[in-house]
Amino acid sequence: MPARWPALAGIVAVAAALAAGELVAGILPSAGSPILAVSRLIVDLQPPGAKDIFVALFGTADKIALQVIIVLVALLVGGAVGRLAVRRLEIGGVIVAGFVGVGFVAALRDPNVQPALAAASAAVQAIVGIELLRRLVALATGPGAAPATAEASADGEDTRRAGGMPDWGRRSFLRWSGVIGATSVAAAVLGRGLFDRQSAPPPESVTNPEPGEPATLPEGASIATDELTAAGLTPIVMPNDRFYRIDTAFVNPNVEREDWRLRVTGLVDREIELTWDELVQLPIIEQYVTIACVSNEVGGGLVGNAAWTGVPLRMVLDMAGVRPEADQLVGISADSFSAGMPVSWVMDESRVPMIAIGMNGQPLPREHGYPARLIVPGLYGYVSATKWLTELRLTTFSDYQAFWIVRGWADKAPILTQSRIDVPRAAARLSAGRVAVAGVAWAPDRGVQRVEVRIDEGDWREARISTPISDASWVQWVYEWDAPVGNHRLEVRATDGTGEPQTDRRTPSFPDGARGYDRVDVSVA
Ligand SMILES: Nc1nc2c(c(=O)[nH]1)N[C@H]1C(S)=C(S)[C@@H](COP(=O)(O)O)O[C@H]1N2
Ligand SMILES: [Mo]
């Protein structure tokens, strides 16, 4: 009996248990997916400051990577359990049950999960895992499976035992392992497919009220795309399907307008609760605002500009009456995320924070917070832009620490002035002569006054900028460069509306945003 058979038995048993959990979650979403629950647990347990390391996690692709790692680790443990179960079947069973238990406890942290259903799912997973472990290990180690002289043959070909009998034990072990393994993969894929269907886009029939005050462009400003955009320059208004997405949600919370409520709580004269219909009775405005993620590295893509449609936030706060002791406004989401910002920032008449319900003329896409989110000009997303918003809590900075603050990030975080080179791309090979160097620059909501480019650490040269469409929006910039032959370094810096140039002192994004100039090295022939 090759030692890897019991290991394979353990791997297959664990795969089947995991698949059972996913399939149950697909059919009964309130049972919760154990893999997603453990993913969330890991993200929540990360040490303060680790978001820098984990930042990639919050991109969509890397959420999948985390789940793949979790599955691989579980299968590895399954392999060890299979070997152990040859001698100590009960201990193997206890370990499988223990892992199922971790998934169960992790799932209970999700407010959308019903404990009874999660417990039933855990029971199914444990029974599937332990029972298959027992049977497969028995088959793998049974009398027919232990020919001292037979070589392991993955296709289960009919080799003969010393006694001349067909090796039935091994054949049926391999056959069963193959069938159960394949069924598990199919069940897991089906289960996750059904589970994801819940976060389908809002129904086609959903529309938004027209803004009473649509966003208008200042004289001379334009959002038309031009040939530079075609060459890779970011458009002034980022289409919804290209807009960056950052959140801790592994599956978009599914909130429907009919069930949605917005509560205003805490240090207010009277707590209030609004339905969707009540919210959209209020005046609807529209404005262009650039939002950015604090995790955005210099030169990174976690920033975007959109026309946001919604209700002025102060109007809703005034309905409840903010008490003077409140110095922090916290936006809490359907998935228990929270972002806190200074009341003074929100109350400052120079800006119009909003409860956004639309993005670029469309109802908010689910991944951007359907049906309603906060958009607060000038603050990083983690301290302002709560998606799937359900509660506005008035409190103080000393009494309440929001999601990322507990994890070490700064509690007050205005968006830093930044600029980015989009074209040419890093390491581009160019022909000598006229080269358009172009990108975007932002300093919401101070506005961008100037953008400058320097080549090989020479003098700063002023770039042409697009007419700003609002102080809270980014601008496009272009610098026509007469490129000489050789290797060159291009750098950019922006100056905000107060005349403050962006600093060259590089900092990591933790704890309050990355600083320093974006640069691109190119070779010209
Ligand atoms: N509910 C919820 N809202 C959230 C977050 C989150 O994790 N959960 N992340 C915030 C962060 S860190 C950012 S940068 C912005 C990103 O908004 P976007 O995904 O629409 O670009 O959403 C904010 N709102
Ligand atoms: Mo963010």
Coordinates of C-alpha atoms and ligand atoms in Angstrom, one line a residue:
M1 CA 0.0 0.0 0.0
P2 CA 1.7 3.2 -1.1
A3 CA 1.6 5.8 1.8
R4 CA 0.0 8.3 -0.5
W5 CA -3.3 6.3 -0.7
P6 CA -4.5 7.1 2.8
A7 CA -3.4 10.7 2.1
L8 CA -5.5 10.7 -1.0
A9 CA -8.4 9.3 1.0
G10 CA -8.1 12.2 3.4
I11 CA -7.8 14.8 0.7
V12 CA -10.9 13.5 -1.1
A13 CA -12.9 13.3 2.2
V14 CA -12.0 17.0 3.0
A15 CA -12.8 18.1 -0.6
A16 CA -16.2 16.5 -0.3
A17 CA -16.8 18.2 3.1
L18 CA -15.8 21.6 1.7
A19 CA -18.0 21.0 -1.4
A20 CA -20.9 20.0 0.8
G21 CA -20.6 23.4 2.6
E22 CA -20.5 25.3 -0.7
L23 CA -23.4 23.4 -2.2
V24 CA -25.6 24.0 0.9
A25 CA -24.7 27.7 0.8
G26 CA -25.7 27.9 -2.8
I27 CA -29.1 26.4 -2.2
L28 CA -29.6 28.1 1.2
P29 CA -27.6 31.3 1.2
S30 CA -28.4 31.9 4.9
A31 CA -26.4 28.8 5.8
G32 CA -23.3 30.8 4.8
S33 CA -20.3 29.6 2.9
P34 CA -17.6 28.2 5.2
I35 CA -14.8 29.2 2.8
L36 CA -16.0 32.8 2.6
A37 CA -16.6 32.9 6.3
V38 CA -13.0 31.8 7.0
S39 CA -11.7 34.2 4.4
R40 CA -13.4 37.1 6.2
L41 CA -12.2 35.9 9.6
I42 CA -8.6 35.9 8.3
V43 CA -9.0 39.4 6.9
D44 CA -10.5 40.6 10.2
L45 CA -7.8 39.0 12.3
Q46 CA -5.0 40.6 10.4
P47 CA -2.7 42.6 12.7
P48 CA -2.9 46.4 12.7
G49 CA -1.2 47.9 9.8
A50 CA -1.2 44.7 7.8
K51 CA -3.6 46.2 5.2
D52 CA -0.5 47.4 3.3
I53 CA 0.6 43.8 2.9
F54 CA -2.9 42.6 2.4
V55 CA -4.0 45.5 0.2
A56 CA -3.9 43.3 -2.8
L57 CA -6.5 41.2 -1.0
F58 CA -9.1 43.8 -1.4
G59 CA -8.8 43.7 -5.1
T60 CA -11.2 41.2 -6.6
A61 CA -8.6 38.8 -8.0
D62 CA -6.8 38.5 -4.7
K63 CA -9.9 37.7 -2.7
I64 CA -10.1 34.6 -4.9
A65 CA -6.4 34.0 -4.2
L66 CA -7.1 33.9 -0.5
Q67 CA -9.9 31.4 -0.9
V68 CA -7.7 29.2 -3.1
I69 CA -5.0 29.3 -0.3
I70 CA -7.6 28.3 2.3
V71 CA -8.8 25.4 0.2
L72 CA -5.2 24.2 -0.5
V73 CA -4.4 24.3 3.2
A74 CA -7.5 22.4 4.0
L75 CA -6.6 19.7 1.4
L76 CA -3.1 19.5 2.8
V77 CA -4.5 19.0 6.3
G78 CA -6.8 16.4 4.7
G79 CA -3.8 14.5 3.4
A80 CA -2.2 14.4 6.9
V81 CA -5.5 13.4 8.5
G82 CA -5.8 10.5 6.0
R83 CA -2.5 9.1 7.0
L84 CA -3.2 9.5 10.7
A85 CA -6.6 7.9 10.2
V86 CA -5.0 4.6 9.2
R87 CA -4.1 4.1 12.8
R88 CA -6.2 6.6 14.7
L89 CA -9.5 6.9 12.8
E90 CA -11.2 8.7 15.7
I91 CA -8.5 11.4 15.9
G92 CA -8.8 11.9 12.1
G93 CA -12.6 12.3 12.6
V94 CA -12.1 14.8 15.4
I95 CA -9.8 16.9 13.3
V96 CA -12.2 17.0 10.4
A97 CA -15.0 17.9 12.9
G98 CA -12.8 20.6 14.4
F99 CA -12.2 22.2 11.0
V100 CA -15.9 22.1 10.2
G101 CA -16.4 23.8 13.6
V102 CA -14.0 26.6 12.7
G103 CA -16.0 27.3 9.5
F104 CA -19.3 27.2 11.5
V105 CA -18.0 29.7 14.2
A106 CA -16.6 32.0 11.5
A107 CA -20.0 31.9 9.7
L108 CA -21.8 32.9 12.8
R109 CA -20.1 36.3 12.6
D110 CA -22.0 37.1 9.5
P111 CA -25.2 38.9 10.3
N112 CA -26.9 37.4 7.2
V113 CA -26.2 33.9 8.4
Q114 CA -28.9 32.0 10.4
P115 CA -27.3 30.0 13.1
A116 CA -29.6 27.0 12.8
L117 CA -29.0 26.7 9.1
A118 CA -25.3 27.1 9.6
A119 CA -25.3 24.4 12.2
A120 CA -27.3 22.1 9.9
S121 CA -24.7 22.8 7.1
A122 CA -21.9 22.1 9.5
A123 CA -23.5 18.8 10.5
V124 CA -23.8 17.8 6.8
Q125 CA -20.1 18.7 6.2
A126 CA -18.9 16.8 9.3
I127 CA -20.9 13.7 8.4
V128 CA -19.8 13.7 4.7
G129 CA -16.1 14.3 5.8
I130 CA -15.9 11.8 8.6
E131 CA -17.9 9.1 6.8
L132 CA -15.9 9.4 3.6
L133 CA -12.7 9.4 5.6
R134 CA -13.7 6.2 7.3
R135 CA -14.8 4.4 4.1
L136 CA -12.0 5.6 1.9
V137 CA -9.3 4.9 4.4
A138 CA -10.7 1.4 4.8
L139 CA -10.7 0.8 1.1
A140 CA -7.2 2.2 0.7
T141 CA -5.8 0.0 3.5
G142 CA -8.2 -2.9 3.1
P143 CA -6.9 -6.5 2.4
G144 CA -7.3 -6.1 -1.3
A145 CA -5.4 -2.8 -1.3
A146 CA -2.2 -3.9 0.2
P147 CA -0.3 -5.9 -2.3
A148 CA 3.2 -5.9 -1.1
T149 CA 4.6 -6.1 -4.6
A150 CA 2.1 -4.1 -6.7
E151 CA 3.1 -0.8 -7.9
A152 CA 0.8 2.1 -7.5
S153 CA -0.9 2.7 -10.8
A154 CA -2.9 5.8 -11.1
D155 CA -5.3 4.4 -13.6
G156 CA -6.3 1.5 -11.5
E157 CA -5.2 -1.0 -14.1
D158 CA -5.8 -4.6 -13.2
T159 CA -2.4 -5.6 -11.7
R160 CA -2.3 -8.9 -9.9
R161 CA -1.7 -9.5 -6.3
A162 CA 0.8 -12.0 -5.1
G163 CA -2.0 -14.5 -4.7
G164 CA -3.1 -14.0 -8.3
M165 CA -6.4 -12.3 -7.3
P166 CA -7.4 -9.0 -9.0
D167 CA -6.6 -6.0 -6.8
W168 CA -10.3 -5.1 -6.2
G169 CA -9.6 -3.0 -3.1
R170 CA -7.2 -0.7 -4.9
R171 CA -9.4 -0.5 -8.0
S172 CA -12.4 0.4 -6.1
F173 CA -10.5 2.9 -3.9
L174 CA -9.1 4.7 -6.9
R175 CA -12.5 4.6 -8.7
W176 CA -14.4 5.9 -5.7
S177 CA -11.8 8.6 -5.1
G178 CA -12.0 9.8 -8.7
V179 CA -15.8 9.8 -8.6
I180 CA -16.1 11.6 -5.3
G181 CA -13.3 14.1 -6.2
A182 CA -15.0 15.0 -9.5
T183 CA -18.4 15.2 -7.8
S184 CA -17.0 17.5 -5.2
V185 CA -15.5 19.9 -7.7
A186 CA -18.8 20.0 -9.6
A187 CA -20.8 20.5 -6.4
A188 CA -18.5 23.3 -5.2
V189 CA -18.6 25.1 -8.6
L190 CA -22.4 24.7 -8.7
G191 CA -22.8 25.9 -5.1
R192 CA -20.7 28.9 -5.6
G193 CA -22.4 29.7 -8.9
L194 CA -25.8 29.7 -7.1
F195 CA -24.4 31.7 -4.2
D196 CA -23.0 34.4 -6.5
R197 CA -26.3 34.7 -8.3
Q198 CA -27.7 36.4 -5.3
S199 CA -25.5 39.4 -6.0
A200 CA -26.8 39.8 -9.5
P201 CA -27.0 43.4 -10.7
P202 CA -30.0 45.4 -9.6
P203 CA -33.0 44.5 -11.7
E204 CA -33.2 46.2 -15.1
S205 CA -36.5 47.8 -14.0
V206 CA -34.7 49.8 -11.3
T207 CA -34.3 53.4 -12.2
N208 CA -33.4 56.6 -10.3
P209 CA -35.3 59.8 -10.0
E210 CA -33.8 62.5 -12.3
P211 CA -31.6 64.9 -10.4
G212 CA -33.3 68.3 -9.9
E213 CA -29.8 69.8 -10.2
P214 CA -27.8 67.8 -12.8
A215 CA -24.0 68.2 -12.7
T216 CA -23.0 70.9 -15.0
L217 CA -19.6 71.6 -16.5
P218 CA -17.9 74.9 -16.0
E219 CA -17.2 77.1 -19.0
G220 CA -14.6 75.5 -21.3
A221 CA -14.6 72.2 -19.5
S222 CA -15.2 69.0 -21.3
I223 CA -15.4 65.3 -20.6
A224 CA -15.1 64.3 -24.2
T225 CA -12.5 61.6 -24.7
D226 CA -9.8 62.3 -27.2
E227 CA -7.0 60.6 -29.0
L228 CA -4.9 60.6 -25.8
T229 CA -7.5 58.7 -24.1
A230 CA -7.3 56.1 -26.8
A231 CA -3.5 55.9 -26.2
G232 CA -4.0 55.0 -22.6
L233 CA -4.8 58.3 -20.8
T234 CA -7.5 57.8 -18.2
P235 CA -10.9 59.4 -19.1
I236 CA -12.1 62.3 -17.0
V237 CA -15.2 60.3 -16.1
M238 CA -14.4 56.7 -15.4
P239 CA -17.1 54.3 -16.7
N240 CA -18.8 52.3 -14.0
D241 CA -17.4 49.0 -15.2
R242 CA -13.8 50.3 -15.1
F243 CA -14.1 52.1 -11.8
Y244 CA -11.9 50.7 -9.1
R245 CA -13.5 48.6 -6.4
I246 CA -12.3 48.2 -2.8
D247 CA -14.2 46.7 0.1
T248 CA -14.1 43.9 2.6
A249 CA -17.1 42.1 1.2
F250 CA -16.4 38.8 -0.4
V251 CA -19.9 38.8 -1.8
N252 CA -21.8 42.0 -2.4
P253 CA -24.4 42.5 0.3
N254 CA -27.7 42.1 -1.4
V255 CA -29.8 45.0 -0.3
E256 CA -33.1 45.7 -2.0
R257 CA -34.7 49.2 -2.1
E258 CA -38.0 47.8 -0.6
D259 CA -36.2 46.5 2.5
W260 CA -33.7 49.2 2.8
R261 CA -33.8 51.6 5.8
L262 CA -31.5 54.4 6.7
R263 CA -31.3 55.2 10.5
V264 CA -29.8 58.3 12.0
T265 CA -28.7 57.5 15.5
G266 CA -26.5 58.5 18.4
L267 CA -25.9 62.1 19.4
V268 CA -29.0 63.5 17.7
D269 CA -32.1 65.4 18.9
R270 CA -34.3 62.6 17.6
E271 CA -33.4 59.3 16.0
I272 CA -35.0 58.9 12.6
E273 CA -35.5 56.2 10.1
L274 CA -36.0 56.7 6.3
T275 CA -37.3 54.3 3.7
W276 CA -36.1 54.5 0.1
D277 CA -39.3 56.4 -0.9
E278 CA -38.8 58.9 1.9
L279 CA -35.1 59.4 0.9
V280 CA -35.8 60.1 -2.8
Q281 CA -38.5 62.6 -1.9
L282 CA -35.6 64.9 -0.8
P283 CA -33.9 67.1 -3.4
I284 CA -31.7 65.0 -5.7
I285 CA -28.4 66.6 -6.8
E286 CA -25.5 65.5 -9.0
Q287 CA -21.9 66.3 -8.8
Y288 CA -18.5 65.1 -10.1
V289 CA -16.3 63.8 -7.3
T290 CA -13.0 61.9 -7.4
I291 CA -12.7 59.2 -4.7
A292 CA -9.5 57.5 -3.8
C293 CA -8.4 54.6 -1.7
V294 CA -5.8 55.2 1.0
S295 CA -4.1 52.0 -0.1
N296 CA -3.4 53.5 -3.5
E297 CA 0.3 53.4 -4.1
V298 CA 2.0 56.3 -6.0
G299 CA 1.1 55.7 -9.6
G300 CA -1.7 53.2 -8.7
G301 CA -5.2 52.8 -10.0
L302 CA -7.3 52.9 -6.8
V303 CA -8.8 56.3 -7.7
G304 CA -11.6 57.3 -10.0
N305 CA -13.9 60.2 -10.9
A306 CA -17.6 59.8 -11.5
A307 CA -20.8 61.9 -11.6
W308 CA -22.6 60.9 -8.4
T309 CA -26.3 61.5 -8.0
G310 CA -27.9 61.6 -4.6
V311 CA -29.4 63.5 -1.6
P312 CA -27.4 66.1 0.3
L313 CA -26.2 64.4 3.5
R314 CA -26.7 67.5 5.6
M315 CA -30.3 67.6 4.8
V316 CA -30.8 64.2 6.3
L317 CA -28.6 65.0 9.3
D318 CA -30.6 68.2 9.9
M319 CA -33.8 66.1 10.1
A320 CA -32.4 64.3 13.1
G321 CA -30.6 67.4 14.5
V322 CA -26.9 66.8 15.2
R323 CA -26.0 67.6 18.8
P324 CA -23.0 69.8 19.5
E325 CA -21.1 67.1 21.4
A326 CA -20.9 64.9 18.2
D327 CA -17.5 65.3 16.5
Q328 CA -17.7 62.1 14.4
L329 CA -20.2 60.9 11.9
V330 CA -19.9 57.2 11.2
G331 CA -21.5 55.6 8.2
I332 CA -22.3 51.9 8.9
S333 CA -23.1 49.4 6.2
A334 CA -25.4 46.4 5.8
D335 CA -22.3 44.2 6.1
S336 CA -21.1 45.9 9.4
F337 CA -18.3 48.0 7.8
S338 CA -17.9 51.4 9.2
A339 CA -16.2 54.6 8.2
G340 CA -16.0 57.7 10.4
M341 CA -15.4 61.3 9.5
P342 CA -15.3 64.7 11.3
V343 CA -18.7 66.3 11.7
S344 CA -16.9 69.6 11.0
W345 CA -15.8 68.3 7.5
V346 CA -19.4 67.2 6.7
M347 CA -20.9 70.5 7.9
D348 CA -18.5 72.7 6.1
E349 CA -20.6 74.6 3.6
S350 CA -17.9 74.7 1.0
R351 CA -18.6 71.1 0.1
V352 CA -21.7 69.0 -0.5
P353 CA -21.4 65.5 1.0
M354 CA -24.1 63.2 -0.3
I355 CA -26.0 60.0 0.1
A356 CA -25.4 58.8 -3.4
I357 CA -27.9 56.6 -5.2
G358 CA -26.5 56.9 -8.7
M359 CA -23.2 56.7 -10.5
N360 CA -22.7 58.2 -14.0
G361 CA -26.4 58.3 -14.7
Q362 CA -27.1 54.7 -13.6
P363 CA -28.4 53.4 -10.3
L364 CA -25.4 52.5 -8.1
P365 CA -24.0 49.1 -9.2
R366 CA -24.1 46.5 -6.5
E367 CA -20.4 46.5 -6.1
H368 CA -20.4 50.3 -5.6
G369 CA -22.9 50.2 -2.8
Y370 CA -26.5 49.7 -4.1
P371 CA -28.9 51.1 -3.1
A372 CA -27.1 53.9 -1.3
R373 CA -23.6 55.0 -0.2
L374 CA -21.8 58.0 1.1
I375 CA -19.7 60.2 -1.1
V376 CA -17.8 62.9 0.9
P377 CA -15.6 65.2 -1.2
G378 CA -12.0 65.2 -0.1
L379 CA -11.7 62.2 2.2
Y380 CA -10.3 58.8 1.5
G381 CA -12.9 56.0 1.0
Y382 CA -12.1 54.2 4.3
V383 CA -13.0 57.3 6.4
S384 CA -16.0 58.3 4.4
A385 CA -17.4 56.4 1.5
T386 CA -19.5 53.7 3.2
K387 CA -21.3 51.5 0.6
W388 CA -24.5 49.6 1.3
L389 CA -25.2 52.4 3.8
T390 CA -27.8 51.6 6.5
E391 CA -26.9 53.8 9.4
L392 CA -25.5 57.3 10.1
R393 CA -24.3 57.3 13.7
L394 CA -23.4 60.6 15.4
T395 CA -20.7 60.0 18.0
T396 CA -17.2 61.1 19.1
F397 CA -13.8 60.1 18.0
S398 CA -13.0 59.1 21.5
D399 CA -16.1 56.8 21.8
Y400 CA -16.0 55.1 18.4
Q401 CA -13.3 53.6 16.2
A402 CA -14.3 52.6 12.7
F403 CA -13.3 49.5 10.9
W404 CA -9.8 50.5 9.6
I405 CA -9.0 52.7 12.6
V406 CA -9.1 49.7 14.9
R407 CA -6.5 48.2 12.5
G408 CA -4.1 51.1 12.9
W409 CA -5.0 53.5 10.1
A410 CA -5.3 57.2 10.7
D411 CA -8.6 58.4 12.0
K412 CA -8.6 61.6 10.0
A413 CA -7.5 61.2 6.4
P414 CA -8.0 63.8 3.7
I415 CA -7.0 62.7 0.2
L416 CA -3.4 63.8 -0.5
T417 CA -2.5 65.7 -3.6
Q418 CA -1.3 63.2 -6.2
S419 CA -0.5 62.9 -9.9
R420 CA 0.0 59.9 -12.1
I421 CA 1.7 59.3 -15.5
D422 CA -0.6 57.1 -17.7
V423 CA 1.4 57.4 -20.9
P424 CA 4.0 56.4 -21.9
R425 CA 3.9 53.2 -19.9
A426 CA 6.8 52.1 -17.7
A427 CA 9.7 50.6 -19.7
A428 CA 8.2 51.9 -22.9
R429 CA 10.4 51.9 -26.0
L430 CA 9.8 55.2 -27.9
S431 CA 11.1 56.8 -31.1
A432 CA 12.9 60.0 -30.7
G433 CA 10.9 63.2 -31.3
R434 CA 7.5 64.4 -30.1
V435 CA 6.1 62.2 -27.3
A436 CA 2.9 63.1 -25.4
V437 CA 3.5 62.5 -21.7
A438 CA 0.0 62.5 -20.0
G439 CA -1.9 61.4 -17.0
V440 CA -4.3 62.6 -14.3
A441 CA -3.8 64.6 -11.1
W442 CA -6.1 65.1 -8.2
A443 CA -6.5 67.1 -4.9
P444 CA -10.1 66.8 -3.9
D445 CA -11.6 69.1 -2.9
R446 CA -8.9 71.7 -3.0
G447 CA -8.6 71.5 -6.7
V448 CA -5.6 71.2 -8.9
Q449 CA -3.8 74.4 -9.8
R450 CA -0.8 73.2 -11.8
V451 CA 0.9 70.0 -13.0
E452 CA 4.6 69.9 -13.8
V453 CA 6.8 67.3 -15.4
R454 CA 10.6 66.9 -15.2
I455 CA 12.9 64.8 -17.2
D456 CA 16.0 63.2 -15.7
E457 CA 15.7 65.4 -12.6
G458 CA 16.0 68.5 -14.7
D459 CA 13.8 71.6 -14.3
W460 CA 10.1 71.3 -13.6
R461 CA 8.1 72.2 -16.8
E462 CA 4.5 73.1 -16.7
A463 CA 2.1 70.7 -18.3
R464 CA -1.2 71.6 -19.9
I465 CA -4.2 70.6 -17.8
S466 CA -7.8 70.1 -18.7
T467 CA -10.3 72.7 -17.4
P468 CA -11.2 71.2 -14.0
I469 CA -14.9 70.0 -14.0
S470 CA -15.1 70.6 -10.2
D471 CA -12.7 71.2 -7.3
A472 CA -13.4 67.7 -6.2
S473 CA -12.5 66.1 -9.6
W474 CA -9.2 65.2 -11.0
V475 CA -7.8 66.8 -14.2
Q476 CA -6.1 65.3 -17.2
W477 CA -2.6 66.7 -18.0
V478 CA -0.4 66.5 -21.1
Y479 CA 3.2 67.5 -21.6
E480 CA 4.6 67.5 -25.1
W481 CA 8.1 66.1 -24.8
D482 CA 10.8 66.4 -27.4
A483 CA 12.3 63.0 -26.6
P484 CA 16.1 62.6 -27.2
V485 CA 17.7 59.2 -27.8
G486 CA 18.7 57.5 -24.5
N487 CA 17.2 56.2 -21.3
H488 CA 15.1 58.7 -19.4
R489 CA 13.2 59.1 -16.2
L490 CA 9.9 61.1 -16.3
E491 CA 8.4 62.5 -13.1
V492 CA 5.3 64.4 -12.4
R493 CA 4.0 66.6 -9.5
A494 CA 0.8 68.5 -8.9
T495 CA 0.1 71.7 -7.0
D496 CA -3.3 71.9 -5.2
G497 CA -5.7 74.9 -5.2
T498 CA -4.1 76.3 -2.1
G499 CA -0.7 76.5 -3.9
E500 CA 0.8 73.6 -2.0
P501 CA 2.9 71.3 -4.2
Q502 CA 2.8 67.6 -3.6
T503 CA 5.7 66.4 -1.6
D504 CA 8.6 64.4 -3.0
R505 CA 9.1 62.6 0.4
R506 CA 8.0 59.0 -0.3
T507 CA 5.8 57.4 2.3
P508 CA 4.0 54.0 2.3
S509 CA 0.2 54.2 2.1
F510 CA 0.0 53.2 5.8
P511 CA -1.3 55.0 7.9
D512 CA -2.7 57.9 6.0
G513 CA -1.8 57.7 2.3
A514 CA 1.2 57.4 0.0
R515 CA 3.3 60.4 -0.8
G516 CA 6.0 61.0 -3.5
Y517 CA 6.2 61.5 -7.2
D518 CA 5.1 59.1 -9.8
R519 CA 7.9 58.2 -12.2
V520 CA 8.3 56.2 -15.3
D521 CA 11.5 55.1 -17.0
V522 CA 11.5 54.9 -20.7
S523 CA 14.1 54.2 -23.5
V524 CA 14.1 56.3 -26.6
A525 CA 15.8 55.1 -29.8
Ligands
LIG1 N1 -19.5 48.7 3.1 C1 -18.3 49.0 2.7 N2 -18.1 50.3 2.2 C2 -16.8 50.7 1.9 C3 -15.7 49.8 2.0 C4 -16.0 48.5 2.6 O1 -15.0 47.7 2.8 N3 -17.3 48.2 2.9 N4 -14.5 50.2 1.7 C5 -14.3 51.7 1.6 C6 -13.0 52.0 0.9 S1 -11.6 51.6 1.7 C7 -13.0 52.6 -0.3 S2 -11.5 53.1 -1.0 C8 -14.2 52.9 -1.1 C9 -14.1 52.3 -2.5 O2 -15.3 52.6 -3.2 P1 -15.6 51.9 -4.6 O3 -15.4 50.4 -4.4 O4 -16.9 52.3 -5.1 O5 -14.5 52.4 -5.5 O6 -15.3 52.3 -0.5 C10 -15.4 52.4 0.9 N5 -16.7 51.9 1.4
MO2 MO -9.9 52.3 0.5

